[in-house]
Every structure is written in C-alpha cells, then in structure tokens.
Amino acid sequence: MRKFDMTKAWSSSFTMFKSHGLLVILSQVIVYVMMGVVGVLLFSGMTDFTTATRIDDPGALPGLFAGRFGLMFLGMLVIFALSLAGYFIAWRIVLSPEKETFAESVIYGLIASLPALFAFIAVYLVFIVGIGLVSLLFGFGFGGFADISDSTDGGGALGGLLNIIFLCVFLFLTARFGTTGPVMASEKSFNPFSAMVTSWKITANNSLMLMLYLFLNSIAFLVIYFVLAAIAVAVGAASMIAGIAIGAVFLISLATFFLLIPAGIFVSLAKEDLDIEDVFN
C-alpha cells in the first residue's frame, strides 16, 4: 500500500477547491435549500409553540410532538439523507474521471445518499452495541461512565482512560473508513459496504498518520473559523450588511474546502495517475 503523504493530500484538496469550488458551493446551496423546504413542510401546520408551552398545560408540548413523531422521524431521516447527498455530489464533482454534467453529479449524489444512510445507521448500531459489550465487560452499564467518574476509589481515572480509548477508536475508524464516500463517488458506485472494504485496504499501514492529519485539520478548521468569525463580527460592527457578506463568503468557502479533505486523502492514497486539474473540465 502507498504511504500517506500529508502534503499531497492537502495540495489535492486545494487544487480541487481551486478548480471546482464554485460548483461545489452551488451544489451545497441546492442541497440546503432542499433541506429547508423539507423542514418547512415538516413543521407546517403545527400548533403554535407559544401555545404548546404554556405553563398551565405542561403536557401540551409532548402531546404536540407525540402526534407527529412518525412524520418528524421520517422528515429528519430525509434531511440527514440530503446532507449526505451534499457530500456525494461534491466528491463526484471533483473526482469524476470523465466529463459529466453538473445535473448528473447532483442526481448521483441524491441516489447514493440512500444506501449510504442505511450503511451509516448499520455501522452506528454496531458501534453502540460494541460500546455496550465493552461496558458490560468492565462491569458497568451504559451509565457507567458517569458512575465511575463520581467514584472515589480511582474509578474516575479509569473512566477518563476509557473515554480516551473510545475517542481513539473513533478516530481510528474515521481514518480507516473516511475515504468510503470518495471511493463511491470516484467509481459512481452505490454500494457503501464494498467501498468500506476498499477504504480499509487503501488506508492500511497509514492509520496513525491519517489520525494525525485529521486531528490537525480539525484544529486548523476551528482556529480559522473563529478568526474569520471575529473578522466578520468586527466588520459587522461598522456595517451589518458587509459583515454578513464577508462572513458568508469566507465561512462557506472554508466549509467547502474542508468538505474536500476526504477526497484529497483518497487521491493521495489511491489515485496516483489522477490529474485533478483535468477532472470535470
């Protein structure tokens, strides 16, 4: 397997952003508009929340949601699927090995989000069951972390250690399966489980470097985000419109760039002959 190169991964993400950033941003705007429409339809016709939360009837709000729980649950699944579609559309745009229209990339992303949603739920359930089994192995239930932290016989240290272990496991799994989406988008595949196997293979022997890379990118994102937010607020003190405009442009661009980080990792590990400059031109 190829050795992971942080510099190449970062350069690939930047090149993708430079070449296709506007299209990716447009795709995300379309997706978020669709999510907004679903949200409006989901909550339209509901009783006014002010009335539902009045003091003299504490059961009004639970009753408001109880009658529409099934619909709201379905609506939230649709919104989550659309958020996944945004990722797949972006990755298809920058990784398409052949010339493809923007509409075709959007259609692919919307369809690919459905099996991806199923795979996400399945993996999440497996992860939760795994945590439960480890918890039982150590002699405490799902609430055991809180119980350990409150104990005075050294259990707090054990609880902290277990939290760190679970965090490391989560980062490890993210590193090994993080290229699943880009693998699917590159191959225009609709099989997330096959893509997970491919992701596991191409990230072999690079786990620590990938975990470090993802951690550094997360820190960089937070630092840059707060700097840009501070600039937008400072400008907004003089001109609210200018502050909103600057914040929107820079923060959306930042989010778009970091959306392409997994695609950059994929290129650095699996696409030796892929010339990003020529993709989707």
Short mmCIF file of C-alpha atoms in Angstrom, two decimals:
data_model
loop_
_atom_site.label_atom_id
_atom_site.label_comp_id
_atom_site.label_asym_id
_atom_site.label_seq_id
_atom_site.Cartn_x
_atom_site.Cartn_y
_atom_site.Cartn_z
CA MET A 1 0.00 0.00 0.00
CA ARG A 2 1.12 3.54 -0.69
CA LYS A 3 2.46 5.68 2.11
CA PHE A 4 0.19 8.56 3.04
CA ASP A 5 1.61 11.96 2.08
CA MET A 6 0.08 14.85 4.04
CA THR A 7 1.49 17.43 1.62
CA LYS A 8 -0.02 15.70 -1.41
CA ALA A 9 -3.36 15.23 0.32
CA TRP A 10 -3.53 18.91 1.29
CA SER A 11 -2.38 20.01 -2.19
CA SER A 12 -5.00 17.78 -3.84
CA SER A 13 -7.80 19.23 -1.72
CA PHE A 14 -6.64 22.77 -2.50
CA THR A 15 -6.45 22.02 -6.23
CA MET A 16 -9.96 20.56 -6.16
CA PHE A 17 -11.23 23.65 -4.37
CA LYS A 18 -9.49 26.00 -6.78
CA SER A 19 -10.77 24.16 -9.86
CA HIS A 20 -14.30 23.26 -8.78
CA GLY A 21 -15.04 25.29 -5.66
CA LEU A 22 -17.87 27.34 -7.19
CA LEU A 23 -19.66 24.22 -8.46
CA VAL A 24 -19.28 22.54 -5.09
CA ILE A 25 -20.63 25.62 -3.31
CA LEU A 26 -23.57 25.73 -5.73
CA SER A 27 -24.31 22.07 -5.03
CA GLN A 28 -24.33 22.71 -1.28
CA VAL A 29 -26.66 25.68 -1.69
CA ILE A 30 -29.08 23.50 -3.67
CA VAL A 31 -28.95 20.77 -1.03
CA TYR A 32 -29.51 23.18 1.85
CA VAL A 33 -32.45 24.77 0.05
CA MET A 34 -33.95 21.27 -0.31
CA MET A 35 -33.33 20.61 3.38
CA GLY A 36 -35.02 23.92 4.21
CA VAL A 37 -38.07 23.01 2.14
CA VAL A 38 -38.35 19.65 3.92
CA GLY A 39 -38.05 21.43 7.27
CA VAL A 40 -40.79 23.91 6.39
CA LEU A 41 -43.09 21.12 5.23
CA LEU A 42 -42.28 19.13 8.34
CA PHE A 43 -43.30 21.85 10.77
CA SER A 44 -46.04 23.49 8.73
CA GLY A 45 -49.48 23.28 10.27
CA MET A 46 -48.16 22.58 13.76
CA THR A 47 -49.73 24.29 16.76
CA ASP A 48 -48.02 27.50 17.76
CA PHE A 49 -45.13 26.65 20.08
CA THR A 50 -46.01 29.53 22.39
CA THR A 51 -49.41 27.99 22.98
CA ALA A 52 -47.97 24.50 23.31
CA THR A 53 -45.51 25.55 26.01
CA ARG A 54 -47.91 27.49 28.21
CA ILE A 55 -47.38 26.99 31.94
CA ASP A 56 -50.91 25.86 32.76
CA ASP A 57 -50.67 22.87 30.40
CA PRO A 58 -47.24 21.19 30.76
CA GLY A 59 -48.41 18.22 28.69
CA ALA A 60 -49.20 20.30 25.60
CA LEU A 61 -45.71 20.27 24.09
CA PRO A 62 -45.14 16.50 24.49
CA GLY A 63 -48.59 15.95 23.04
CA LEU A 64 -47.73 18.20 20.11
CA PHE A 65 -44.76 16.06 19.14
CA ALA A 66 -46.30 12.71 20.09
CA GLY A 67 -48.98 13.02 17.44
CA ARG A 68 -46.42 13.69 14.71
CA PHE A 69 -43.48 11.61 15.91
CA GLY A 70 -43.52 9.23 12.96
CA LEU A 71 -43.70 12.04 10.42
CA MET A 72 -40.99 14.03 12.18
CA PHE A 73 -38.71 10.99 12.39
CA LEU A 74 -39.15 10.36 8.67
CA GLY A 75 -38.54 14.03 7.95
CA MET A 76 -35.32 14.04 9.97
CA LEU A 77 -34.12 10.97 8.06
CA VAL A 78 -34.82 12.78 4.77
CA ILE A 79 -32.89 15.84 5.98
CA PHE A 80 -29.95 13.67 7.05
CA ALA A 81 -30.01 11.84 3.70
CA LEU A 82 -29.92 15.19 1.91
CA SER A 83 -26.91 16.26 3.99
CA LEU A 84 -25.16 13.05 2.91
CA ALA A 85 -26.17 13.78 -0.69
CA GLY A 86 -24.32 17.09 -0.42
CA TYR A 87 -21.10 15.24 0.33
CA PHE A 88 -21.53 12.76 -2.52
CA ILE A 89 -22.36 15.49 -5.02
CA ALA A 90 -19.24 17.42 -4.04
CA TRP A 91 -17.00 14.36 -4.21
CA ARG A 92 -18.46 13.31 -7.57
CA ILE A 93 -17.81 16.77 -8.99
CA VAL A 94 -14.12 16.72 -8.07
CA LEU A 95 -13.43 13.01 -8.63
CA SER A 96 -15.39 12.22 -11.77
CA PRO A 97 -12.90 10.53 -14.13
CA GLU A 98 -14.95 11.51 -17.17
CA LYS A 99 -16.73 14.62 -18.29
CA GLU A 100 -20.08 14.75 -16.54
CA THR A 101 -22.73 17.41 -16.29
CA PHE A 102 -23.49 19.13 -13.04
CA ALA A 103 -27.03 17.72 -13.11
CA GLU A 104 -25.69 14.17 -13.42
CA SER A 105 -23.48 14.70 -10.37
CA VAL A 106 -26.46 16.01 -8.39
CA ILE A 107 -28.62 13.04 -9.39
CA TYR A 108 -25.85 10.61 -8.45
CA GLY A 109 -25.40 12.23 -5.04
CA LEU A 110 -29.13 12.13 -4.27
CA ILE A 111 -29.36 8.43 -5.15
CA ALA A 112 -26.10 7.43 -3.45
CA SER A 113 -27.22 9.06 -0.21
CA LEU A 114 -29.91 6.41 0.32
CA PRO A 115 -27.68 3.30 0.61
CA ALA A 116 -25.14 5.46 2.43
CA LEU A 117 -27.80 6.36 5.01
CA PHE A 118 -28.60 2.67 5.51
CA ALA A 119 -24.89 1.85 5.92
CA PHE A 120 -24.42 4.72 8.38
CA ILE A 121 -27.28 3.51 10.57
CA ALA A 122 -25.96 -0.06 10.45
CA VAL A 123 -22.41 0.97 11.40
CA TYR A 124 -23.72 3.27 14.14
CA LEU A 125 -25.75 0.43 15.67
CA VAL A 126 -22.73 -1.89 15.55
CA PHE A 127 -20.63 0.80 17.26
CA ILE A 128 -23.24 1.28 20.00
CA VAL A 129 -23.51 -2.47 20.56
CA GLY A 130 -19.72 -2.65 20.75
CA ILE A 131 -19.65 0.06 23.41
CA GLY A 132 -22.36 -1.81 25.33
CA LEU A 133 -20.42 -5.07 25.25
CA VAL A 134 -17.22 -3.36 26.44
CA SER A 135 -19.21 -1.63 29.18
CA LEU A 136 -20.61 -4.95 30.38
CA LEU A 137 -17.15 -6.50 30.19
CA PHE A 138 -15.88 -3.89 32.65
CA GLY A 139 -18.85 -4.48 34.91
CA PHE A 140 -20.94 -1.37 34.32
CA GLY A 141 -23.81 -0.38 32.07
CA PHE A 142 -24.26 2.45 29.61
CA GLY A 143 -24.43 4.89 32.51
CA GLY A 144 -21.25 3.50 33.99
CA PHE A 145 -19.03 6.31 32.75
CA ALA A 146 -20.86 8.77 34.98
CA ASP A 147 -20.81 6.32 37.89
CA ILE A 148 -17.08 5.74 37.51
CA SER A 149 -16.33 9.46 37.32
CA ASP A 150 -18.21 10.04 40.59
CA SER A 151 -16.42 7.27 42.45
CA THR A 152 -13.60 7.98 44.90
CA ASP A 153 -11.64 4.75 44.60
CA GLY A 154 -9.73 5.54 41.45
CA GLY A 155 -12.70 4.89 39.20
CA GLY A 156 -12.55 8.44 37.87
CA ALA A 157 -9.15 7.74 36.34
CA LEU A 158 -10.48 4.52 34.80
CA GLY A 159 -13.47 6.36 33.37
CA GLY A 160 -11.20 9.00 31.85
CA LEU A 161 -8.97 6.31 30.37
CA LEU A 162 -11.95 4.52 28.83
CA ASN A 163 -13.21 7.77 27.32
CA ILE A 164 -9.80 8.35 25.75
CA ILE A 165 -9.76 4.79 24.42
CA PHE A 166 -13.18 5.17 22.84
CA LEU A 167 -12.12 8.51 21.31
CA CYS A 168 -9.02 6.88 19.82
CA VAL A 169 -11.13 4.02 18.47
CA PHE A 170 -13.49 6.54 16.88
CA LEU A 171 -10.59 8.43 15.28
CA PHE A 172 -9.08 5.17 14.08
CA LEU A 173 -12.32 4.07 12.43
CA THR A 174 -12.74 7.51 10.88
CA ALA A 175 -9.24 7.30 9.45
CA ARG A 176 -9.74 3.81 8.02
CA PHE A 177 -13.26 4.32 6.66
CA GLY A 178 -13.02 8.04 5.90
CA THR A 179 -12.46 7.51 2.16
CA THR A 180 -15.58 5.37 1.72
CA GLY A 181 -17.58 8.25 0.21
CA PRO A 182 -14.83 9.36 -2.19
CA VAL A 183 -14.34 5.74 -3.28
CA MET A 184 -18.05 5.50 -4.13
CA ALA A 185 -18.08 8.88 -5.88
CA SER A 186 -14.97 8.11 -7.93
CA GLU A 187 -16.43 4.82 -9.18
CA LYS A 188 -20.02 6.12 -9.32
CA SER A 189 -20.90 3.23 -7.06
CA PHE A 190 -23.99 2.74 -4.92
CA ASN A 191 -22.50 0.03 -2.70
CA PRO A 192 -21.19 1.60 0.54
CA PHE A 193 -20.15 -1.73 2.06
CA SER A 194 -17.88 -2.58 -0.87
CA ALA A 195 -16.46 0.95 -0.69
CA MET A 196 -15.80 0.48 3.04
CA VAL A 197 -13.71 -2.58 2.24
CA THR A 198 -11.78 -0.61 -0.38
CA SER A 199 -11.27 2.27 2.06
CA TRP A 200 -9.94 -0.14 4.68
CA LYS A 201 -7.48 -1.56 2.15
CA ILE A 202 -6.11 1.72 0.77
CA THR A 203 -5.64 3.22 4.25
CA ALA A 204 -3.73 0.17 5.55
CA ASN A 205 -0.44 0.94 7.33
CA ASN A 206 -1.32 4.65 7.42
CA SER A 207 -3.65 4.76 10.42
CA LEU A 208 -1.53 6.92 12.73
CA MET A 209 -0.60 9.42 10.02
CA LEU A 210 -4.22 9.70 8.93
CA MET A 211 -5.41 10.18 12.50
CA LEU A 212 -2.81 12.91 12.97
CA TYR A 213 -3.78 14.55 9.67
CA LEU A 214 -7.47 14.57 10.55
CA PHE A 215 -6.73 15.90 14.03
CA LEU A 216 -4.55 18.72 12.65
CA ASN A 217 -7.21 19.61 10.09
CA SER A 218 -9.86 19.75 12.80
CA ILE A 219 -7.72 22.13 14.86
CA ALA A 220 -6.96 24.24 11.79
CA PHE A 221 -10.66 24.42 10.91
CA LEU A 222 -11.62 25.62 14.39
CA VAL A 223 -8.84 28.23 14.51
CA ILE A 224 -9.58 29.61 11.03
CA TYR A 225 -13.32 29.54 11.71
CA PHE A 226 -13.03 31.64 14.87
CA VAL A 227 -10.63 34.07 13.17
CA LEU A 228 -12.99 34.55 10.23
CA ALA A 229 -15.99 34.84 12.56
CA ALA A 230 -14.16 37.51 14.58
CA ILE A 231 -13.37 39.45 11.39
CA ALA A 232 -16.99 39.22 10.26
CA VAL A 233 -18.20 40.47 13.64
CA ALA A 234 -15.67 43.35 13.62
CA VAL A 235 -16.73 44.42 10.12
CA GLY A 236 -20.36 43.95 11.06
CA ALA A 237 -19.98 46.50 13.85
CA ALA A 238 -19.43 49.13 11.16
CA SER A 239 -21.71 47.66 8.50
CA MET A 240 -24.04 44.78 9.21
CA ILE A 241 -24.52 44.00 5.52
CA ALA A 242 -20.77 43.94 4.89
CA GLY A 243 -20.20 41.76 7.94
CA ILE A 244 -22.83 39.25 6.83
CA ALA A 245 -21.44 39.21 3.28
CA ILE A 246 -17.85 38.68 4.42
CA GLY A 247 -18.88 36.03 6.92
CA ALA A 248 -20.97 34.16 4.36
CA VAL A 249 -18.29 34.20 1.65
CA PHE A 250 -15.37 33.19 3.84
CA LEU A 251 -17.17 30.72 6.09
CA ILE A 252 -18.90 28.96 3.20
CA SER A 253 -15.57 28.78 1.36
CA LEU A 254 -13.91 27.36 4.48
CA ALA A 255 -16.60 24.72 4.93
CA THR A 256 -16.37 23.81 1.23
CA PHE A 257 -12.60 23.37 1.39
CA PHE A 258 -12.75 21.09 4.42
CA LEU A 259 -15.56 19.14 2.74
CA LEU A 260 -12.91 18.10 0.18
CA ILE A 261 -10.38 16.84 2.75
CA PRO A 262 -11.52 13.17 2.43
CA ALA A 263 -11.30 13.43 -1.36
CA GLY A 264 -7.74 14.74 -1.05
CA ILE A 265 -6.83 11.80 1.20
CA PHE A 266 -8.33 9.41 -1.34
CA VAL A 267 -6.34 10.93 -4.19
CA SER A 268 -3.09 10.77 -2.24
CA LEU A 269 -3.61 7.08 -1.46
CA ALA A 270 -5.38 5.57 -4.43
CA LYS A 271 -5.32 7.80 -7.45
CA GLU A 272 -1.69 8.05 -8.46
CA ASP A 273 -2.48 8.81 -12.11
CA LEU A 274 -5.45 11.09 -11.49
CA ASP A 275 -4.80 14.63 -12.68
CA ILE A 276 -7.19 16.74 -10.64
CA GLU A 277 -6.62 19.75 -12.88
CA ASP A 278 -8.26 17.87 -15.76
CA VAL A 279 -11.19 16.42 -13.86
CA PHE A 280 -14.66 17.75 -14.72
CA ASN A 281 -13.41 20.29 -17.26
#
